[in-house]
Coordinates of N, CA and C in Angstrom, one line a residue:
Chain E
X16 N 0.8 -1.2 0.0 CA 0.0 0.0 0.0 C 0.9 1.2 0.0
X17 N 0.4 2.3 -0.6 CA 1.1 3.5 -0.7 C 0.5 4.5 0.3
X18 N 1.3 5.5 0.8 CA 0.8 6.5 1.6 C 1.6 7.8 1.4
X19 N 1.0 8.9 1.8 CA 1.6 10.2 1.6 C 1.4 11.0 2.9
X20 N 2.5 11.6 3.3 CA 2.5 12.4 4.6 C 2.9 13.8 4.3
X21 N 2.0 14.7 4.6 CA 2.3 16.2 4.6 C 2.3 16.6 6.0
X22 N 3.4 16.8 6.6 CA 3.5 17.1 8.0 C 3.0 18.4 8.4
X23 N 3.1 19.4 7.5 CA 2.7 20.7 7.9 C 1.3 21.0 7.3
X24 N 0.3 21.2 8.3 CA -1.0 21.5 7.8 C -1.2 23.0 7.3
X25 N -0.4 23.9 7.9 CA -0.4 25.3 7.5 C 1.0 25.8 7.5
X26 N 1.3 26.6 6.5 CA 2.6 27.3 6.5 C 2.4 28.7 6.2
X27 N 2.7 29.6 7.2 CA 2.7 31.1 6.9 C 4.0 31.5 6.4
X28 N 4.1 32.4 5.5 CA 5.3 32.9 4.9 C 5.1 34.3 4.4
X29 N 6.1 35.2 4.6 CA 6.0 36.6 4.1 C 6.2 36.6 2.6
X30 N 5.5 37.6 2.0 CA 5.6 37.8 0.6 C 7.1 38.0 0.2
X31 N 7.5 37.4 -0.9 CA 8.8 37.4 -1.5 C 9.9 36.6 -0.7
X32 N 9.4 35.9 0.3 CA 10.3 34.9 1.0 C 10.2 33.6 0.3
X33 N 11.2 32.7 0.5 CA 11.2 31.4 0.0 C 10.3 30.5 0.8
X34 N 9.8 29.4 0.2 CA 9.0 28.5 0.9 C 9.3 27.1 0.5
X35 N 9.2 26.1 1.4 CA 9.3 24.7 1.1 C 8.1 24.0 1.8
X36 N 7.4 23.2 1.0 CA 6.3 22.4 1.5 C 6.7 21.0 1.4
X37 N 6.6 20.3 2.6 CA 7.2 19.0 2.7 C 6.2 17.9 2.3
X38 N 6.8 16.8 1.7 CA 6.0 15.7 1.3 C 6.9 14.4 1.4
X39 N 6.4 13.5 2.2 CA 7.1 12.2 2.3 C 6.1 11.1 1.9
X40 N 6.6 10.1 1.2 CA 5.7 9.0 0.8 C 6.3 7.6 1.2
X41 N 5.4 6.7 1.1 CA 5.9 5.3 1.3 C 5.2 4.4 0.3
X42 N 6.0 3.5 -0.3 CA 5.5 2.6 -1.3 C 6.5 1.5 -1.5
X43 N 6.0 0.3 -1.7 CA 6.9 -0.8 -1.9 C 7.3 -0.9 -3.4
X44 N 6.7 -0.2 -4.3 CA 7.1 -0.2 -5.7 C 7.3 1.3 -6.1
X45 N 7.8 1.4 -7.3 CA 8.0 2.7 -7.9 C 6.7 3.4 -8.1
X46 N 6.7 4.7 -7.9 CA 5.4 5.4 -8.0 C 5.7 6.7 -8.8
X47 N 4.6 7.3 -9.3 CA 4.7 8.6 -9.9 C 4.3 9.6 -8.8
X48 N 4.9 10.8 -8.8 CA 4.6 11.8 -7.8 C 4.1 13.1 -8.4
X49 N 3.2 13.7 -7.7 CA 2.5 14.9 -8.2 C 2.3 15.9 -7.1
X50 N 2.3 17.2 -7.4 CA 1.8 18.2 -6.6 C 0.6 18.9 -7.3
X51 N -0.5 19.1 -6.5 CA -1.7 19.8 -7.0 C -1.9 21.0 -6.1
X52 N -2.5 22.1 -6.7 CA -2.8 23.3 -6.0 C -4.3 23.5 -6.1
X53 N -4.9 23.9 -5.0 CA -6.3 24.2 -4.9 C -6.5 25.7 -4.4
X54 N -7.0 26.5 -5.3 CA -7.3 27.9 -4.8 C -8.7 27.9 -4.2
X55 N -9.0 28.8 -3.4 CA -10.3 28.8 -2.7 C -11.5 28.6 -3.6
X56 N -12.3 27.7 -3.2 CA -13.6 27.4 -3.9 C -13.4 26.9 -5.3
X57 N -12.2 26.3 -5.5 CA -12.0 25.7 -6.8 C -11.6 24.3 -6.7
X58 N -11.5 23.6 -7.9 CA -11.0 22.2 -7.9 C -9.4 22.2 -7.9
X59 N -8.9 21.1 -7.9 CA -7.4 20.9 -7.8 C -6.8 21.1 -9.3
X60 N -5.7 21.7 -9.3 CA -5.0 21.9 -10.6 C -3.6 21.2 -10.5
X61 N -3.2 20.6 -11.5 CA -1.9 20.0 -11.5 C -0.8 21.0 -11.6
X62 N 0.1 21.0 -10.6 CA 1.2 21.9 -10.5 C 2.5 21.4 -11.2
X63 N 2.8 20.2 -10.9 CA 4.0 19.5 -11.5 C 3.9 18.0 -11.2
X64 N 4.8 17.3 -11.9 CA 4.8 15.8 -11.7 C 6.2 15.3 -11.9
X65 N 6.4 14.2 -11.3 CA 7.7 13.4 -11.5 C 7.3 12.0 -12.0
X66 N 7.8 11.7 -13.2 CA 7.5 10.3 -13.7 C 8.8 9.5 -13.7
X67 N 9.9 10.2 -14.2 CA 11.2 9.5 -14.3 C 12.2 10.6 -14.8
X68 N 13.5 10.2 -14.8 CA 14.4 11.2 -15.4 C 15.0 12.1 -14.3
X69 N 15.2 13.3 -14.7 CA 15.8 14.3 -13.7 C 15.0 14.4 -12.5
X70 N 15.7 14.5 -11.3 CA 15.0 14.5 -10.1 C 14.4 15.9 -9.7
X71 N 14.9 16.9 -10.4 CA 14.4 18.2 -10.2 C 13.3 18.5 -11.3
X72 N 12.1 18.8 -10.8 CA 11.0 19.0 -11.7 C 10.5 20.4 -11.6
X73 N 10.3 21.1 -12.7 CA 9.8 22.4 -12.7 C 8.3 22.4 -13.1
X74 N 7.5 23.2 -12.4 CA 6.1 23.3 -12.7 C 5.7 24.7 -13.0
X75 N 4.4 24.9 -12.9 CA 3.8 26.2 -13.3 C 4.0 27.2 -12.1
X76 N 3.9 28.5 -12.4 CA 4.0 29.5 -11.4 C 5.3 29.6 -10.6
X77 N 6.4 29.1 -11.2 CA 7.7 29.2 -10.6 C 8.0 28.2 -9.5
X78 N 7.1 27.2 -9.4 CA 7.3 26.1 -8.4 C 8.2 25.0 -9.0
X79 N 9.0 24.4 -8.1 CA 9.7 23.2 -8.4 C 9.7 22.2 -7.3
X80 N 10.0 21.0 -7.6 CA 10.1 19.9 -6.6 C 11.2 19.0 -6.9
X81 N 11.8 18.4 -5.8 CA 12.9 17.5 -6.0 C 12.5 16.2 -5.5
X82 N 12.7 15.2 -6.3 CA 12.5 13.8 -5.9 C 13.7 13.2 -5.3
X83 N 13.6 12.7 -4.0 CA 14.7 12.1 -3.3 C 14.3 10.7 -3.0
X84 N 14.9 9.7 -3.7 CA 14.4 8.4 -3.5 C 14.9 7.8 -2.2
X85 N 16.1 8.1 -1.8 CA 16.6 7.6 -0.5 C 15.9 8.1 0.7
X86 N 15.4 9.3 0.6 CA 14.6 9.9 1.7 C 13.1 9.8 1.5
X87 N 12.7 9.2 0.4 CA 11.3 9.0 0.0 C 10.6 10.4 0.2
X88 N 11.1 11.4 -0.4 CA 10.5 12.7 -0.3 C 10.3 13.4 -1.6
X89 N 9.4 14.3 -1.7 CA 9.1 15.1 -2.9 C 8.7 16.5 -2.4
X90 N 9.6 17.2 -1.9 CA 9.3 18.6 -1.4 C 9.1 19.6 -2.5
X91 N 8.2 20.5 -2.2 CA 7.9 21.6 -3.2 C 8.5 22.9 -2.7
X92 N 9.1 23.6 -3.6 CA 9.8 24.8 -3.3 C 9.5 26.0 -4.3
X93 N 9.6 27.2 -3.7 CA 9.5 28.4 -4.5 C 10.4 29.4 -3.9
X94 N 11.3 30.0 -4.7 CA 12.3 30.9 -4.1 C 11.7 32.2 -3.6
X95 N 10.6 32.6 -4.2 CA 10.0 33.9 -3.8 C 8.5 33.9 -4.0
X96 N 7.7 33.8 -2.9 CA 6.3 33.7 -3.1 C 5.5 35.0 -3.2
X97 N 4.4 34.9 -3.9 CA 3.5 36.1 -4.1 C 2.2 35.8 -3.4
X98 N 1.5 36.9 -3.1 CA 0.1 36.8 -2.5 C -0.7 35.8 -3.2
X99 N -0.6 35.8 -4.5 CA -1.5 34.9 -5.4 C -1.2 33.4 -5.2
X100 N -0.1 33.1 -4.5 CA 0.3 31.7 -4.2 C -0.5 31.2 -3.0
X101 N -1.2 32.0 -2.3 CA -2.1 31.6 -1.2 C -3.1 30.6 -1.7
X102 N -3.0 29.3 -1.2 CA -3.8 28.2 -1.6 C -3.5 27.0 -0.8
X103 N -4.1 25.9 -1.1 CA -3.8 24.7 -0.4 C -3.1 23.8 -1.4
X104 N -2.1 23.1 -1.0 CA -1.2 22.3 -1.9 C -1.3 20.8 -1.4
X105 N -1.5 20.0 -2.4 CA -1.6 18.5 -2.1 C -0.6 17.8 -2.8
X106 N 0.1 16.9 -2.1 CA 1.1 16.0 -2.7 C 0.3 14.7 -3.0
X107 N 0.7 14.0 -4.0 CA 0.0 12.7 -4.4 C 1.0 11.8 -5.0
X108 N 0.7 10.5 -4.7 CA 1.5 9.4 -5.4 C 0.5 8.5 -6.2
X109 N 1.0 8.0 -7.2 CA 0.2 7.2 -8.1 C 1.0 6.0 -8.6
X110 N 0.3 4.9 -8.6 CA 0.8 3.7 -9.2 C -0.3 3.0 -10.0
X111 N 0.1 2.2 -11.0 CA -0.9 1.5 -11.8 C -1.2 0.2 -11.1
X112 N -2.4 0.0 -10.7 CA -2.8 -1.2 -10.0 C -4.3 -1.5 -10.2
X113 N -4.6 -2.7 -10.5 CA -6.0 -3.1 -10.7 C -6.6 -2.5 -11.9
X114 N -5.8 -2.1 -12.9 CA -6.4 -1.6 -14.2 C -6.5 -0.1 -14.2
X115 N -6.1 0.6 -13.2 CA -6.2 2.0 -13.2 C -5.1 2.7 -12.4
X116 N -4.9 4.0 -12.6 CA -3.9 4.7 -11.9 C -4.5 5.0 -10.5
X117 N -4.0 4.3 -9.5 CA -4.4 4.5 -8.1 C -3.7 5.7 -7.5
X118 N -4.4 6.7 -7.1 CA -3.8 7.9 -6.6 C -4.1 8.1 -5.1
X119 N -3.1 8.3 -4.3 CA -3.3 8.6 -2.9 C -2.9 10.0 -2.7
X120 N -3.7 10.8 -2.0 CA -3.4 12.2 -1.8 C -3.0 12.4 -0.3
X121 N -2.1 13.4 -0.1 CA -1.9 13.8 1.3 C -3.0 14.6 1.8
X122 N -2.9 15.0 3.1 CA -4.0 15.8 3.7 C -3.9 17.3 3.4
X123 N -2.9 17.7 2.7 CA -2.8 19.1 2.2 C -2.1 20.0 3.2
X124 N -1.5 21.0 2.6 CA -0.8 22.1 3.3 C -1.3 23.4 2.8
X125 N -1.8 24.2 3.8 CA -2.3 25.5 3.4 C -1.2 26.5 3.5
X126 N -0.9 27.1 2.4 CA 0.1 28.2 2.3 C -0.5 29.5 2.4
X127 N -0.1 30.2 3.5 CA -0.7 31.6 3.7 C 0.4 32.6 3.5
X128 N 0.3 33.4 2.4 CA 1.3 34.4 2.1 C 0.9 35.7 2.8
X129 N 1.8 36.2 3.6 CA 1.5 37.4 4.4 C 2.1 38.6 3.7
X130 N 1.3 39.7 3.5 CA 1.9 40.9 2.8 C 3.0 41.6 3.6
Chain W
X1 N -11.9 25.2 -23.7 CA -12.1 23.8 -23.4 C -12.8 23.7 -22.0
X2 N -13.9 22.9 -21.9 CA -14.6 22.8 -20.7 C -13.9 21.9 -19.7
X3 N -13.2 20.9 -20.1 CA -12.5 20.0 -19.2 C -13.5 19.1 -18.5
X4 N -13.6 19.2 -17.2 CA -14.6 18.4 -16.4 C -15.6 19.3 -15.8
X5 N -16.9 19.0 -16.1 CA -18.0 19.9 -15.7 C -18.8 19.1 -14.6
X6 N -19.1 19.7 -13.5 CA -19.9 19.1 -12.4 C -21.1 20.0 -12.2
X7 N -22.2 19.3 -12.0 CA -23.4 20.0 -11.6 C -24.2 19.2 -10.5
X8 N -24.8 19.9 -9.6 CA -24.8 21.3 -9.3 C -23.6 21.8 -8.6
X9 N -23.4 23.0 -8.4 CA -22.3 23.6 -7.7 C -22.6 23.6 -6.2
X10 N -23.8 23.8 -5.8 CA -24.2 23.8 -4.4 C -25.5 23.0 -4.3
X11 N -25.7 22.4 -3.1 CA -26.9 21.7 -2.9 C -27.1 21.5 -1.4
X12 N -28.3 21.7 -0.9 CA -28.7 21.5 0.4 C -29.8 20.4 0.4
X13 N -29.6 19.3 1.2 CA -30.5 18.2 1.2 C -31.0 18.0 2.7
X14 N -32.2 17.5 2.8 CA -32.6 17.1 4.1 C -32.2 15.6 4.3
X15 N -32.0 15.2 5.5 CA -31.7 13.8 5.8 C -32.7 12.9 5.2
X16 N -32.2 11.9 4.5 CA -33.1 10.9 3.9 C -33.5 11.2 2.4
X17 N -33.2 12.4 2.0 CA -33.5 12.7 0.6 C -32.4 12.1 -0.3
X18 N -32.7 12.0 -1.6 CA -31.8 11.4 -2.6 C -31.4 12.5 -3.6
X19 N -30.3 12.3 -4.2 CA -29.9 13.2 -5.3 C -28.8 12.6 -6.1
X20 N -28.6 13.1 -7.3 CA -27.5 12.6 -8.2 C -26.6 13.8 -8.6
X21 N -25.3 13.6 -8.4 CA -24.4 14.6 -8.8 C -23.9 14.1 -10.2
X22 N -23.9 15.1 -11.1 CA -23.5 14.8 -12.5 C -22.1 15.3 -12.8
X23 N -21.4 14.5 -13.6 CA -20.1 14.9 -14.1 C -19.9 14.5 -15.5
X24 N -19.3 15.4 -16.3 CA -19.0 15.1 -17.7 C -17.7 15.7 -18.1
X25 N -16.9 14.9 -18.9 CA -15.6 15.4 -19.4 C -15.6 15.3 -20.9
X26 N -14.9 16.3 -21.5 CA -14.9 16.3 -23.0 C -13.4 16.1 -23.5
X27 N -12.6 15.4 -22.8 CA -11.2 15.2 -23.1 C -11.0 13.8 -23.6
X28 N -12.0 13.0 -23.8 CA -11.9 11.6 -24.3 C -11.1 10.8 -23.3
X29 N -11.2 11.1 -22.0 CA -10.5 10.3 -21.0 C -11.1 9.0 -20.8
X30 N -10.4 8.0 -20.5 CA -10.9 6.7 -20.2 C -11.4 6.5 -18.8
X31 N -10.6 7.1 -17.9 CA -10.9 6.8 -16.4 C -11.6 8.1 -15.8
X32 N -12.5 7.8 -14.9 CA -13.2 8.8 -14.1 C -13.3 8.5 -12.7
X33 N -13.4 9.5 -11.8 CA -13.3 9.2 -10.4 C -14.2 10.2 -9.6
X34 N -14.7 9.7 -8.5 CA -15.4 10.6 -7.5 C -14.7 10.6 -6.2
X35 N -14.4 11.8 -5.7 CA -13.7 12.0 -4.4 C -14.6 12.9 -3.6
X36 N -14.4 12.8 -2.3 CA -14.9 13.7 -1.3 C -13.8 14.4 -0.6
X37 N -14.0 15.6 -0.3 CA -12.9 16.4 0.4 C -13.5 16.9 1.7
X38 N -12.9 16.5 2.8 CA -13.3 17.0 4.2 C -12.1 17.6 4.9
X39 N -12.3 18.6 5.7 CA -11.2 19.3 6.3 C -10.3 18.4 7.1
X40 N -9.0 18.6 6.8 CA -8.0 17.8 7.5 C -7.8 16.3 7.0
X41 N -8.6 15.9 6.0 CA -8.6 14.5 5.6 C -8.2 14.4 4.2
X42 N -7.9 15.5 3.5 CA -7.5 15.4 2.1 C -8.6 14.9 1.2
X43 N -8.3 14.2 0.2 CA -9.3 13.7 -0.7 C -9.4 12.2 -0.6
X44 N -10.6 11.7 -0.5 CA -10.8 10.3 -0.3 C -11.6 9.8 -1.5
X45 N -11.2 8.7 -2.1 CA -11.8 8.1 -3.3 C -13.1 7.4 -2.9
X46 N -14.2 7.7 -3.6 CA -15.5 7.1 -3.3 C -15.7 5.9 -4.3
X47 N -15.7 6.2 -5.5 CA -15.8 5.2 -6.6 C -14.9 5.7 -7.8
X48 N -14.6 4.7 -8.6 CA -13.9 5.0 -9.8 C -14.4 4.2 -10.9
X49 N -14.1 4.6 -12.2 CA -14.4 3.9 -13.4 C -13.1 3.9 -14.2
X50 N -12.5 2.8 -14.3 CA -11.2 2.7 -15.0 C -11.4 2.8 -16.5
X51 N -12.6 2.4 -17.0 CA -12.9 2.5 -18.4 C -14.4 2.4 -18.5
X52 N -14.9 2.8 -19.7 CA -16.3 2.8 -19.9 C -16.9 1.4 -19.7
X53 N -17.9 1.3 -18.9 CA -18.5 0.0 -18.7 C -18.1 -0.7 -17.4
X54 N -17.1 -0.1 -16.7 CA -16.7 -0.7 -15.4 C -16.7 0.4 -14.3
X55 N -17.1 -0.1 -13.1 CA -17.0 0.8 -11.9 C -16.6 -0.1 -10.8
X56 N -15.9 0.6 -9.8 CA -15.3 -0.1 -8.7 C -15.3 0.8 -7.5
X57 N -15.4 0.2 -6.3 CA -15.4 0.9 -5.0 C -14.1 1.4 -4.7
X58 N -14.1 2.6 -4.1 CA -12.8 3.2 -3.6 C -12.7 3.0 -2.1
X59 N -12.2 4.0 -1.5 CA -11.9 4.0 0.0 C -13.2 4.1 0.8
X60 N -14.1 5.0 0.4 CA -15.3 5.3 1.2 C -16.6 5.2 0.4
X61 N -17.0 4.0 -0.1 CA -18.1 3.8 -1.0 C -19.5 3.8 -0.3
X62 N -19.5 3.5 1.0 CA -20.8 3.3 1.7 C -21.7 4.5 1.6
X63 N -23.0 4.2 1.2 CA -24.0 5.3 1.1 C -24.0 5.9 -0.3
X64 N -23.2 5.4 -1.2 CA -23.1 6.0 -2.6 C -23.3 4.9 -3.6
X65 N -23.8 5.3 -4.8 CA -23.7 4.5 -6.0 C -23.3 5.3 -7.2
X66 N -22.8 4.7 -8.2 CA -22.3 5.4 -9.4 C -22.8 4.7 -10.6
X67 N -22.8 5.5 -11.7 CA -23.2 5.0 -13.0 C -22.2 5.6 -14.0
X68 N -21.6 4.8 -14.8 CA -20.8 5.3 -15.9 C -21.7 5.2 -17.2
X69 N -22.4 6.3 -17.4 CA -23.4 6.4 -18.4 C -22.9 6.1 -19.8
X70 N -21.7 6.7 -20.1 CA -21.0 6.5 -21.4 C -19.6 7.0 -21.1
X71 N -18.8 7.2 -22.1 CA -17.4 7.5 -21.9 C -17.3 8.9 -21.3
X72 N -18.2 9.8 -21.5 CA -18.1 11.1 -21.1 C -18.6 11.4 -19.7
X73 N -19.6 10.6 -19.3 CA -20.4 10.9 -18.1 C -20.3 9.9 -17.0
X74 N -20.2 10.4 -15.8 CA -20.0 9.5 -14.6 C -20.8 10.2 -13.4
X75 N -21.9 9.6 -13.0 CA -22.7 10.2 -12.0 C -22.6 9.5 -10.7
X76 N -22.8 10.3 -9.6 CA -22.7 9.8 -8.2 C -24.1 10.0 -7.6
X77 N -24.6 9.0 -7.0 CA -26.0 9.0 -6.4 C -25.9 8.8 -4.9
X78 N -26.6 9.6 -4.2 CA -26.9 9.4 -2.7 C -28.3 9.0 -2.6
X79 N -28.5 7.8 -2.2 CA -29.9 7.3 -2.1 C -30.7 7.8 -0.9
X80 N -30.0 8.0 0.2 CA -30.6 8.4 1.4 C -29.6 9.3 2.2
X81 N -29.6 10.6 1.9 CA -28.5 11.4 2.4 C -28.5 11.4 4.0
X82 N -27.3 11.5 4.5 CA -27.0 11.6 5.9 C -26.1 12.8 6.2
X83 N -26.2 13.4 7.4 CA -25.4 14.5 7.7 C -23.9 14.2 7.5
X84 N -23.5 13.0 7.7 CA -22.1 12.6 7.5 C -21.6 12.7 6.1
X85 N -22.6 12.9 5.2 CA -22.2 13.1 3.8 C -22.1 14.5 3.4
X86 N -22.2 15.4 4.3 CA -21.9 16.8 4.1 C -20.4 16.9 3.7
X87 N -20.1 17.5 2.6 CA -18.8 17.5 2.1 C -18.7 18.2 0.8
X88 N -17.5 18.4 0.3 CA -17.3 18.9 -1.1 C -16.9 17.7 -2.0
X89 N -17.6 17.5 -3.0 CA -17.4 16.4 -3.9 C -16.8 16.8 -5.2
X90 N -15.7 16.1 -5.6 CA -15.0 16.4 -6.8 C -15.0 15.2 -7.7
X91 N -15.3 15.5 -9.0 CA -15.1 14.5 -10.0 C -13.8 14.8 -10.7
X92 N -13.1 13.7 -11.2 CA -11.9 13.9 -11.9 C -11.8 12.9 -13.0
X93 N -11.0 13.1 -14.0 CA -10.8 12.2 -15.1 C -9.3 12.1 -15.4
X94 N -8.9 11.0 -16.1 CA -7.5 10.9 -16.5 C -7.5 10.0 -17.8
X95 N -6.4 10.0 -18.5 CA -6.3 9.2 -19.7 C -6.4 7.7 -19.4
X96 N -5.9 7.3 -18.2 CA -5.9 5.9 -17.9 C -4.8 5.1 -18.5
X97 N -4.7 3.9 -18.1 CA -3.7 3.0 -18.7 C -2.4 3.1 -17.9
X98 N -1.6 2.1 -18.1 CA -0.3 2.1 -17.3 C 0.7 3.1 -17.8
X99 N 0.7 3.4 -19.0 CA 1.8 4.2 -19.6 C 1.4 5.7 -19.6
X100 N 0.1 6.0 -19.5 CA -0.3 7.3 -19.7 C -0.6 7.9 -18.3
X101 N 0.4 8.6 -17.7 CA 0.1 9.2 -16.4 C 0.4 10.7 -16.5
X102 N -0.7 11.4 -16.9 CA -0.6 12.8 -17.1 C -1.3 13.5 -15.9
X103 N -1.6 12.8 -14.9 CA -2.3 13.4 -13.7 C -3.8 13.5 -14.0
X104 N -4.5 14.0 -13.1 CA -6.0 14.1 -13.1 C -6.4 15.5 -13.5
X105 N -7.5 15.6 -14.2 CA -8.2 16.9 -14.4 C -9.4 16.9 -13.5
X106 N -9.5 17.9 -12.7 CA -10.6 18.0 -11.7 C -11.7 18.9 -12.1
X107 N -12.9 18.6 -11.7 CA -14.0 19.6 -11.8 C -13.9 20.6 -10.7
X108 N -14.8 21.5 -10.7 CA -14.8 22.6 -9.7 C -15.5 22.3 -8.4
X109 N -16.1 21.1 -8.4 CA -16.7 20.7 -7.1 C -18.1 20.9 -6.9
X110 N -18.8 20.1 -6.0 CA -20.1 20.3 -5.6 C -20.1 20.4 -4.1
X111 N -20.6 21.5 -3.5 CA -20.7 21.7 -2.1 C -22.0 21.2 -1.6
X112 N -22.0 20.1 -0.9 CA -23.3 19.5 -0.4 C -23.4 19.6 1.1
X113 N -24.5 20.1 1.5 CA -24.9 20.1 2.9 C -26.1 19.3 3.2
X114 N -26.0 18.4 4.1 CA -27.2 17.6 4.5 C -27.6 18.0 5.9
X115 N -28.8 18.4 6.0 CA -29.3 18.9 7.3 C -30.3 18.0 7.9

């Protein structure tokens, strides 16, 4: 079975400061990794994904994430946040099982950007 | 492009009433999913349809039924609503298959309150 842990439920950060949102996963097989963003009263949008290849993945809106197999982590980073980045961020792992892509989501991290 | 369309956006039900949440996608995706989102619990899979003509239970199927009407549409039915089903419901779709992992496309959600 796969699982995802997002230890920080809320992360406050000042505007233009860097931020890191942490994600750790567990799985007995290789998985695909994703970050989704959810703005208030909206659905989730794909931010970035890691399937294979380079462990540093760049996504939309200046975000990037690094896959670390030895630490089973996939932390999300941005060097300088903006007010518009205020949202909830979900880490997810996916593997192909039982004929479909089984996706497990973390519980989410609310990023609050302070002016 | 419409992507994934969910209706209704908001609904208030009395305990014991029934209703159907509608979902349609126009991306020719094979797989479709229904999730519920509750504070602090992330997204939990209710039912999924790996391909047209198939449906399977997810993590929290009790009290729900689904119908994959055709490749485009996947509906979720609450036969006898309970206050515990107050939640935000999201429909999602994906290309499906082992080699196609482009992530999910989500609808904008249905906010359901059961009183």
